[in-house]
Amino acid sequence: MITTGSRKYATKSIVQLTREKYPKIKRNDSFKKLEQEDINFFKSVLQNDNGVVTNKDDLEFFNEDWMRKYRGESAVVLKPKTVQEVSQIVKYCNEKKLAIVPQGGNTGLVGGSVPVFDEVILSLSSMKKIRSFDKVSGILKADAGLILENADIYLSERGYIFPLDLGAKGSCHIGGNVATNAGGLRLLRYGSLHGSVLGLEVVLPDGTILDSMHSLRKDNTGYDLKQMFIGSEGTLGIITGVSILCPARPKAFNVAFLGVSSYEAVQKTFVHARGELSEILSAFEFMDSKSQKLTAKHLNSPHPLDDPFPFYILIETSGSNKEHDDAKLESFLESAMENGLIDDGIVAQDETQVQTLWQWREQIPEASTIGGGVYKYDVSLPLPDLYGLVEAVRAKLNDANLIGETDEFPVVDAVGYGHIGDGNLHLNVAVRRYTKDVEKVLEPFVYEWIQSKKGSISAEHGLGFQKKNYIHYSKSDQEIKMIKDLKNHYDPNGILNPYKYV
Amino acid sequence: MITTGSRKYATKSIVQLTREKYPKIKRNDSFKKLEQEDINFFKSVLQNDNGVVTNKDDLEFFNEDWMRKYRGESAVVLKPKTVQEVSQIVKYCNEKKLAIVPQGGNTGLVGGSVPVFDEVILSLSSMKKIRSFDKVSGILKADAGLILENADIYLSERGYIFPLDLGAKGSCHIGGNVATNAGGLRLLRYGSLHGSVLGLEVVLPDGTILDSMHSLRKDNTGYDLKQMFIGSEGTLGIITGVSILCPARPKAFNVAFLGVSSYEAVQKTFVHARGELSEILSAFEFMDSKSQKLTAKHLNSPHPLDDPFPFYILIETSGSNKEHDDAKLESFLESAMENGLIDDGIVAQDETQVQTLWQWREQIPEASTIGGGVYKYDVSLPLPDLYGLVEAVRAKLNDANLIGETDEFPVVDAVGYGHIGDGNLHLNVAVRRYTKDVEKVLEPFVYEWIQSKKGSISAEHGLGFQKKNYIHYSKSDQEIKMIKDLKNHYDPNGILNPYKYV
C-alpha cells in the first residue's frame, strides 16, 4: 500500500526495462508491432485533445509502475472518453493482434498495470464522470476512471461513504479497484467488492460491450457475470463503468492505539473486540515493534505510546451514535485492561488525533523504504500462524547473516503489520539494496511457508507480473486449469494484459 | 418463502405431471433413458443403505416440488455420502448422457429442484456433516446437504450466526442456498452470499472435483471461480461443500411493528431508520393491509395493532448492547412519530413477542394460499416503484372482473410485502383456482411492468423451470448470450439440470 496521493520517486535513477531485468520472458511474436497506420486509426477514433499520447516524456509515467520496479516500452497511450471508443479500440486491436494493457491510476504493487514489452496502454483516466447517484438506495454509478477519493468526497457530501478505502485513494481509480478486487481498510466492516458491486460495464476482448450496469441489490436471473471481472486484473475485459452500493456514512468515529505484550495478546484482543465492539468495529490493525521503529524514524516524531511494546493495535469504531460508541469502546478497553490483554493505550480525542494515530499504521509502507528499497509480501494466513511468517523470515535472514544495522548488511529489517480482522499480513523486508542473496533466502521460502499453512500468496495486491508464476502456491492444479481455460475461452488471442496473471 | 419446516400439502390431489401441463416442452432425445445397467452401476458406487432409491412411493417426494406445481417422473434418486461418490456418478452420467437434477432440501419455488421428465435425481441429503469450525475466525466448513437450521443451531451454541435466514430453514440445505443464491431475511445486515461464501467444493459436469474450499477472507490469486456457481442453480456443477464466514451472534434483538398511512411513509421511514438505526438495523420489512387481512384469517388471531393501517412495517435491530439498541430504537420511534411518519406501533417486550410479531410477516406466504392456490412473484424494483406493481396488478384484475370476495371470482386478492431494505417485493395473487383468464392478465404484464422499471423478475427465487423463458425481461441479449455460452462451455452435453435456467 502506498500512502500518498502523489507519486514519490525513491531515487531519480532510471528504472531498468522489464525485458532486460527478466531476459527469460520473451515477447509473444504473434502480437503485431505498432505501426503508423495503427496510430492513425486510434487518432481517427479518439478525436478529443490528448486522446493519443506518443510523446516520449509523456509516455514515461504510463510505462513505469508505482513501485518503480517494472518498465515497459509502449509507444502509445490511448485515453478514450466513452465506452464506445474503448470498444472500437479493443475490436481493432483484437483484429490486428495488438496487445493491450488496461491502466487505471497505475498504483498497483505487482506490475500488473504497465506493459512488459510494447503493449498499447489503454488508460481509463479520461473516463471519470459520475453517471448517477440515488440518495435513497445509496447506489453510485460512475465511469471506471473516477478517482477513489473523488468518489468518496462526492458521497460524503451526500451522507454516504465508498465501501472501500486504501492508501492510494488519491490516485487509484474505482475501475482499477474493482479489476484488482482491492481490499483495503474497511473490508472488515463493509465486506468485499464481490458483495458491494451491483453491476459493471465491460468491454470484452473482441470489443463487445457488456452492459451489466444493474442497480439491484438482489437479482437471481442467470449467472452473475460481473463477478468474473472482479479481480481479473484486466485479463478478461476492460471495466469501463461501475455500479456500487454505498453505505450510509457513520456519524461517529473513534480510534484507539494500544500496546500489547505478545502476538497471542493481539489475537485475544481481536476476539474480545469483535464480541464487545461487534457492529461498530471498522478496523483492527496490528503492527510489530520493528515497524514502529522504522516509522518513528520516517515520521521523525515521538511514538503515541511512551513505553515500547512488542506489538501494537489500532482499533477504529464507526457508528451512528457517538455516545454509545464511546461507551462501548470504554467498556471494551476497561475489560481488556482488567483481563491483562492490553498494557497501555490511547484514545484519539479529536479528528487530528485520529489522523495522527492512523499515520503510525499507514506510513509503515513508506517507512519501509527508508534503506532504499523494500520487498513486499501481502499474504493471507490463518490467524494463529499470521505472525509466524515474519519470525520465520527474520530467522532465515539472521541465519544467512544478511540483516543488521550497518551498511554491510543488505537488509535493514523485516517488519510485519496488517489487517488482523481479515487475516491479512503485510510483510515488508526493508533493504539497503536489492541482492540475489536476499532474494534466494526469501523465495521460494516465503511462498512455501504460506502454502504449508494453506494461506494465500496475495491477499489483496493480486498477481500481476510479479506473482504470475507463484499462483500454484495458493491454487490447485484444477483451479489453475480452469482459470487458464476461462482466459483462453474469452480472449483466444490473449491480447488483454499479456505476460501476467496466468 | 415457505415458513414451516415440514411440507404442508394444500390439498391431497395429485400434482399434474409437468410434461402434461407443458406439452410444448419436449424431452431432449439426446439424453439416454435409464436402464437396469445404470441402476446396477449406481448401486456399485453407493453401497450405503438407501443410497439408491427406486421405490415408487419413496420417489414421490423427490419428484414433486414444494409448491406442488411441478411433477417429474424420475425412476431413481441417488444419495451419495461423499464427494468422490458424487464425482463417480456425474462422470458416469456424462459419459452415458444421463440427465441429472441436483436436489437439496427441495424447497425451491420455481421448479428448479425437481425433474421435468425422467432425469436422475441426485440428492445431497446424505451429505450433511459439519467438516470444521474455527472459533476465532467464524469460518464454517460443511457438506452441502447440511440443513440451514442445523447449521444455525450449531453456530448459535458457539456464539455465531449463519449469515442467512429464511422461512424454509428447517428443510433447505446450505448447498441449495448457495446454488440458488438465497437472499432471505438478513441480507440487509450481512450482505449476499457472494460476499460471505469463502470457498466451495463442486463436482463439474464431467465429474471433475473442483476443491476450492478456501478459508481466507482475502485471496487475490486468479479468477474467483466459486462465484460462478453461486446462483447457478445446479446447471454448471454440483456443490458438495461450502466454506462460509459467519458473523458473531448479536447479543440483543429488538422488533418493532408499526402502522403507517401510505407507501410514501414506508419509504421515508426506511430512510429515517437507516440513518438512525444504521449498523444495528437487521431487517426492514413491509406488509400491505390486504396481506395482513389474509394473515389474520390464517392465524385466526387479533392483529398486533388495534386500528387498521394501509401499510405496516416490521423493524428488527440486532446488536451487541441491549441498552444502546433500546435507546436507539426508542429515539428513532419518537422522532418518526414526531415527524408524522408512523401512526402507531408496538415493540416486542420478550422473545415470545418477537416471534409473534414476526409471524405477521412470515406467515403471509401460507396465508396467501387460503383460497387454494397462489401466483407468486418475487421481484426487485427501484424503491419508489416497488408498490406500484401491486396496485397495477390489482387494477388489471379489477378491470377484468376477476377479483372478489365470493366464489365466482377466481382471485381472492393481490397482496404485496417484502424486504424494503433490499428493494425486494413479494407479490402474491391468492386464487381460488388456477385459470387461464387470470394467467393472461398477469403475464406477460407483470414482467413487462418490471422491465419498464429496470427491475428483476426474480430477486431471490431464481429462474428454475418457471422463469426460464422470462430471463430476457431482466437481462440483455448480450448477457443471455454469455450465460448460454458459459453453460455450453462447461456442460457441452447439457446433462446438469436441463430444461431450466437458460
Short mmCIF file of N, CA and C in Angstrom, two decimals, chain A residues 332-433:
data_model
loop_
_atom_site.label_atom_id
_atom_site.label_comp_id
_atom_site.label_asym_id
_atom_site.label_seq_id
_atom_site.Cartn_x
_atom_site.Cartn_y
_atom_site.Cartn_z
N PHE A 332 -15.00 -1.80 26.57
CA PHE A 332 -14.08 -2.78 25.98
C PHE A 332 -12.66 -2.59 26.51
N LEU A 333 -12.20 -1.35 26.54
CA LEU A 333 -10.83 -1.08 26.97
C LEU A 333 -10.64 -1.45 28.45
N GLU A 334 -11.64 -1.12 29.26
CA GLU A 334 -11.57 -1.45 30.68
C GLU A 334 -11.43 -2.96 30.89
N SER A 335 -12.30 -3.70 30.23
CA SER A 335 -12.26 -5.15 30.44
C SER A 335 -11.00 -5.77 29.84
N ALA A 336 -10.53 -5.21 28.74
CA ALA A 336 -9.30 -5.73 28.13
C ALA A 336 -8.10 -5.47 29.05
N MET A 337 -8.12 -4.31 29.71
CA MET A 337 -7.06 -3.98 30.69
C MET A 337 -7.14 -4.94 31.87
N GLU A 338 -8.37 -5.07 32.40
CA GLU A 338 -8.58 -5.94 33.56
C GLU A 338 -8.13 -7.37 33.28
N ASN A 339 -8.45 -7.84 32.08
CA ASN A 339 -8.08 -9.22 31.72
C ASN A 339 -6.61 -9.36 31.34
N GLY A 340 -5.89 -8.27 31.41
CA GLY A 340 -4.47 -8.33 31.11
C GLY A 340 -4.15 -8.48 29.63
N LEU A 341 -5.13 -8.20 28.76
CA LEU A 341 -4.87 -8.33 27.33
C LEU A 341 -4.01 -7.19 26.81
N ILE A 342 -4.34 -5.98 27.27
CA ILE A 342 -3.57 -4.82 26.78
C ILE A 342 -2.86 -4.15 27.94
N ASP A 343 -1.72 -3.55 27.63
CA ASP A 343 -0.89 -2.99 28.69
C ASP A 343 -0.96 -1.47 28.75
N ASP A 344 -1.24 -0.86 27.61
CA ASP A 344 -1.29 0.59 27.58
C ASP A 344 -2.13 0.98 26.37
N GLY A 345 -2.61 2.21 26.36
CA GLY A 345 -3.40 2.62 25.22
C GLY A 345 -3.74 4.09 25.25
N ILE A 346 -4.14 4.59 24.09
CA ILE A 346 -4.53 5.99 23.99
C ILE A 346 -5.73 6.04 23.05
N VAL A 347 -6.69 6.91 23.36
CA VAL A 347 -7.87 7.07 22.50
C VAL A 347 -7.84 8.48 21.92
N ALA A 348 -8.01 8.57 20.63
CA ALA A 348 -7.99 9.88 19.96
C ALA A 348 -9.10 10.77 20.48
N GLN A 349 -8.75 12.02 20.76
CA GLN A 349 -9.75 12.94 21.32
C GLN A 349 -10.39 13.82 20.26
N ASP A 350 -9.79 13.89 19.11
CA ASP A 350 -10.38 14.70 18.04
C ASP A 350 -9.91 14.17 16.68
N GLU A 351 -10.40 14.79 15.65
CA GLU A 351 -10.12 14.33 14.28
C GLU A 351 -8.61 14.36 13.98
N THR A 352 -7.92 15.37 14.49
CA THR A 352 -6.48 15.47 14.25
C THR A 352 -5.75 14.28 14.86
N GLN A 353 -6.14 13.93 16.09
CA GLN A 353 -5.51 12.78 16.74
C GLN A 353 -5.85 11.47 16.01
N VAL A 354 -7.06 11.41 15.49
CA VAL A 354 -7.43 10.23 14.69
C VAL A 354 -6.43 10.08 13.54
N GLN A 355 -6.21 11.17 12.83
CA GLN A 355 -5.29 11.15 11.69
C GLN A 355 -3.87 10.78 12.14
N THR A 356 -3.45 11.38 13.26
CA THR A 356 -2.09 11.14 13.75
C THR A 356 -1.90 9.67 14.10
N LEU A 357 -2.85 9.10 14.80
CA LEU A 357 -2.73 7.69 15.18
C LEU A 357 -2.72 6.79 13.95
N TRP A 358 -3.58 7.10 13.00
CA TRP A 358 -3.61 6.28 11.78
C TRP A 358 -2.27 6.32 11.04
N GLN A 359 -1.57 7.47 11.15
CA GLN A 359 -0.26 7.60 10.48
C GLN A 359 0.70 6.49 10.88
N TRP A 360 0.62 6.08 12.14
CA TRP A 360 1.56 5.06 12.63
C TRP A 360 1.26 3.69 12.04
N ARG A 361 0.13 3.58 11.40
CA ARG A 361 -0.16 2.37 10.65
C ARG A 361 0.06 2.62 9.15
N GLU A 362 -0.47 3.74 8.68
CA GLU A 362 -0.49 3.99 7.23
C GLU A 362 0.88 4.35 6.67
N GLN A 363 1.78 4.86 7.50
CA GLN A 363 3.09 5.28 7.00
C GLN A 363 4.13 4.15 6.99
N ILE A 364 3.74 2.98 7.50
CA ILE A 364 4.72 1.89 7.52
C ILE A 364 5.27 1.55 6.13
N PRO A 365 4.41 1.48 5.09
CA PRO A 365 4.95 1.13 3.77
C PRO A 365 6.05 2.09 3.33
N GLU A 366 5.81 3.38 3.51
CA GLU A 366 6.85 4.33 3.11
C GLU A 366 8.06 4.26 4.02
N ALA A 367 7.79 4.07 5.33
CA ALA A 367 8.89 3.95 6.28
C ALA A 367 9.78 2.76 5.92
N SER A 368 9.17 1.74 5.34
CA SER A 368 9.92 0.53 4.99
C SER A 368 10.91 0.75 3.85
N THR A 369 10.78 1.85 3.15
CA THR A 369 11.70 2.13 2.04
C THR A 369 12.88 2.98 2.52
N ILE A 370 13.00 3.12 3.84
CA ILE A 370 13.99 4.03 4.42
C ILE A 370 15.42 3.68 4.00
N GLY A 371 15.68 2.39 3.80
CA GLY A 371 17.03 1.98 3.41
C GLY A 371 17.30 2.12 1.92
N GLY A 372 16.24 2.32 1.15
CA GLY A 372 16.41 2.44 -0.29
C GLY A 372 15.46 1.56 -1.07
N GLY A 373 15.13 0.41 -0.52
CA GLY A 373 14.23 -0.49 -1.23
C GLY A 373 13.46 -1.37 -0.27
N VAL A 374 12.52 -2.12 -0.79
CA VAL A 374 11.72 -2.99 0.07
C VAL A 374 11.17 -4.17 -0.72
N TYR A 375 11.21 -5.34 -0.15
CA TYR A 375 10.49 -6.50 -0.69
C TYR A 375 9.17 -6.58 0.06
N LYS A 376 8.09 -6.57 -0.69
CA LYS A 376 6.77 -6.52 -0.05
C LYS A 376 6.01 -7.83 -0.28
N TYR A 377 5.46 -8.36 0.76
CA TYR A 377 4.58 -9.53 0.65
C TYR A 377 3.26 -9.18 1.32
N ASP A 378 2.21 -9.54 0.64
CA ASP A 378 0.86 -9.21 1.10
C ASP A 378 0.11 -10.54 1.10
N VAL A 379 -0.03 -11.13 2.25
CA VAL A 379 -0.50 -12.52 2.28
C VAL A 379 -1.67 -12.72 3.25
N SER A 380 -2.43 -13.76 2.98
CA SER A 380 -3.48 -14.19 3.92
C SER A 380 -3.00 -15.45 4.61
N LEU A 381 -3.23 -15.51 5.91
CA LEU A 381 -2.86 -16.69 6.68
C LEU A 381 -3.89 -16.90 7.78
N PRO A 382 -4.04 -18.17 8.22
CA PRO A 382 -4.88 -18.38 9.40
C PRO A 382 -4.31 -17.56 10.56
N LEU A 383 -5.19 -16.98 11.35
CA LEU A 383 -4.77 -16.04 12.39
C LEU A 383 -3.64 -16.54 13.29
N PRO A 384 -3.73 -17.78 13.79
CA PRO A 384 -2.68 -18.23 14.71
C PRO A 384 -1.30 -18.26 14.06
N ASP A 385 -1.25 -18.45 12.72
CA ASP A 385 0.03 -18.55 12.03
C ASP A 385 0.54 -17.23 11.49
N LEU A 386 -0.31 -16.23 11.54
CA LEU A 386 -0.05 -15.00 10.79
C LEU A 386 1.33 -14.40 11.05
N TYR A 387 1.65 -14.20 12.32
CA TYR A 387 2.92 -13.53 12.61
C TYR A 387 4.11 -14.47 12.48
N GLY A 388 3.83 -15.76 12.52
CA GLY A 388 4.90 -16.75 12.40
C GLY A 388 5.75 -16.55 11.16
N LEU A 389 5.12 -16.06 10.09
CA LEU A 389 5.87 -15.85 8.84
C LEU A 389 6.96 -14.79 9.03
N VAL A 390 6.63 -13.73 9.74
CA VAL A 390 7.62 -12.65 9.96
C VAL A 390 8.79 -13.19 10.76
N GLU A 391 8.46 -13.96 11.80
CA GLU A 391 9.52 -14.53 12.65
C GLU A 391 10.40 -15.50 11.85
N ALA A 392 9.75 -16.31 11.03
CA ALA A 392 10.49 -17.29 10.24
C ALA A 392 11.42 -16.60 9.25
N VAL A 393 10.93 -15.54 8.61
CA VAL A 393 11.75 -14.82 7.64
C VAL A 393 12.92 -14.13 8.33
N ARG A 394 12.63 -13.54 9.48
CA ARG A 394 13.69 -12.84 10.21
C ARG A 394 14.79 -13.84 10.62
N ALA A 395 14.36 -15.01 11.08
CA ALA A 395 15.32 -16.03 11.49
C ALA A 395 16.19 -16.47 10.31
N LYS A 396 15.54 -16.67 9.16
CA LYS A 396 16.29 -17.09 7.97
C LYS A 396 17.32 -16.02 7.55
N LEU A 397 16.92 -14.77 7.61
CA LEU A 397 17.82 -13.69 7.22
C LEU A 397 18.98 -13.57 8.22
N ASN A 398 18.66 -13.79 9.50
CA ASN A 398 19.70 -13.79 10.53
C ASN A 398 20.70 -14.91 10.30
N ASP A 399 20.14 -16.09 10.06
CA ASP A 399 21.00 -17.26 9.82
C ASP A 399 21.95 -17.01 8.64
N ALA A 400 21.44 -16.31 7.66
CA ALA A 400 22.26 -16.05 6.47
C ALA A 400 23.14 -14.82 6.65
N ASN A 401 23.05 -14.23 7.84
CA ASN A 401 23.87 -13.05 8.16
C ASN A 401 23.66 -11.89 7.19
N LEU A 402 22.38 -11.70 6.84
CA LEU A 402 22.07 -10.66 5.86
C LEU A 402 21.41 -9.43 6.47
N ILE A 403 21.06 -9.51 7.76
CA ILE A 403 20.28 -8.45 8.38
C ILE A 403 21.09 -7.79 9.49
N GLY A 404 21.10 -6.46 9.49
CA GLY A 404 21.87 -5.77 10.52
C GLY A 404 21.73 -4.26 10.41
N GLU A 405 22.36 -3.58 11.38
CA GLU A 405 22.17 -2.13 11.46
C GLU A 405 23.14 -1.33 10.60
N THR A 406 24.18 -1.98 10.18
CA THR A 406 25.17 -1.22 9.41
C THR A 406 25.11 -1.55 7.92
N ASP A 407 25.79 -0.75 7.15
CA ASP A 407 25.65 -0.77 5.70
C ASP A 407 26.12 -2.07 5.05
N GLU A 408 26.95 -2.84 5.75
CA GLU A 408 27.42 -4.09 5.14
C GLU A 408 26.31 -5.11 4.97
N PHE A 409 25.25 -4.97 5.79
CA PHE A 409 24.10 -5.88 5.67
C PHE A 409 23.09 -5.34 4.66
N PRO A 410 22.69 -6.16 3.70
CA PRO A 410 21.72 -5.65 2.73
C PRO A 410 20.34 -5.38 3.34
N VAL A 411 19.98 -6.14 4.40
CA VAL A 411 18.62 -5.99 4.95
C VAL A 411 18.63 -5.11 6.20
N VAL A 412 17.77 -4.09 6.19
CA VAL A 412 17.60 -3.22 7.36
C VAL A 412 16.80 -3.96 8.43
N ASP A 413 15.64 -4.47 8.02
CA ASP A 413 14.80 -5.21 8.96
C ASP A 413 13.63 -5.85 8.23
N ALA A 414 13.02 -6.82 8.90
CA ALA A 414 11.80 -7.44 8.36
C ALA A 414 10.68 -7.09 9.34
N VAL A 415 9.66 -6.42 8.84
CA VAL A 415 8.60 -5.97 9.73
C VAL A 415 7.25 -6.53 9.28
N GLY A 416 6.37 -6.70 10.26
CA GLY A 416 5.04 -7.24 9.97
C GLY A 416 3.95 -6.35 10.52
N TYR A 417 2.86 -6.24 9.77
CA TYR A 417 1.71 -5.44 10.20
C TYR A 417 0.55 -5.85 9.30
N GLY A 418 -0.61 -5.36 9.58
CA GLY A 418 -1.71 -5.68 8.67
C GLY A 418 -3.08 -5.72 9.31
N HIS A 419 -4.01 -6.25 8.52
CA HIS A 419 -5.42 -6.26 8.89
C HIS A 419 -5.73 -7.58 9.59
N ILE A 420 -5.63 -7.60 10.91
CA ILE A 420 -5.91 -8.83 11.65
C ILE A 420 -7.33 -9.31 11.36
N GLY A 421 -8.23 -8.37 11.31
CA GLY A 421 -9.64 -8.71 11.09
C GLY A 421 -9.87 -9.50 9.81
N ASP A 422 -8.98 -9.34 8.84
CA ASP A 422 -9.14 -10.05 7.57
C ASP A 422 -8.14 -11.19 7.41
N GLY A 423 -7.32 -11.44 8.44
CA GLY A 423 -6.28 -12.47 8.31
C GLY A 423 -5.23 -12.09 7.28
N ASN A 424 -4.98 -10.80 7.15
CA ASN A 424 -4.13 -10.27 6.07
C ASN A 424 -2.87 -9.64 6.66
N LEU A 425 -1.73 -10.28 6.37
CA LEU A 425 -0.44 -9.78 6.85
C LEU A 425 0.32 -9.08 5.74
N HIS A 426 0.89 -7.93 6.08
CA HIS A 426 1.87 -7.31 5.19
C HIS A 426 3.24 -7.56 5.80
N LEU A 427 4.08 -8.22 5.03
CA LEU A 427 5.47 -8.45 5.45
C LEU A 427 6.36 -7.59 4.57
N ASN A 428 7.05 -6.65 5.19
CA ASN A 428 7.97 -5.79 4.43
C ASN A 428 9.41 -6.10 4.84
N VAL A 429 10.22 -6.43 3.87
CA VAL A 429 11.63 -6.63 4.14
C VAL A 429 12.36 -5.39 3.60
N ALA A 430 12.70 -4.51 4.53
CA ALA A 430 13.34 -3.24 4.16
C ALA A 430 14.82 -3.51 3.84
N VAL A 431 15.26 -3.06 2.68
CA VAL A 431 16.65 -3.35 2.27
C VAL A 431 17.40 -2.08 1.87
N ARG A 432 18.71 -2.21 1.96
CA ARG A 432 19.57 -1.12 1.51
C ARG A 432 19.84 -1.26 0.02
N ARG A 433 19.76 -2.47 -0.47
CA ARG A 433 19.96 -2.75 -1.90
C ARG A 433 19.31 -4.09 -2.22
#
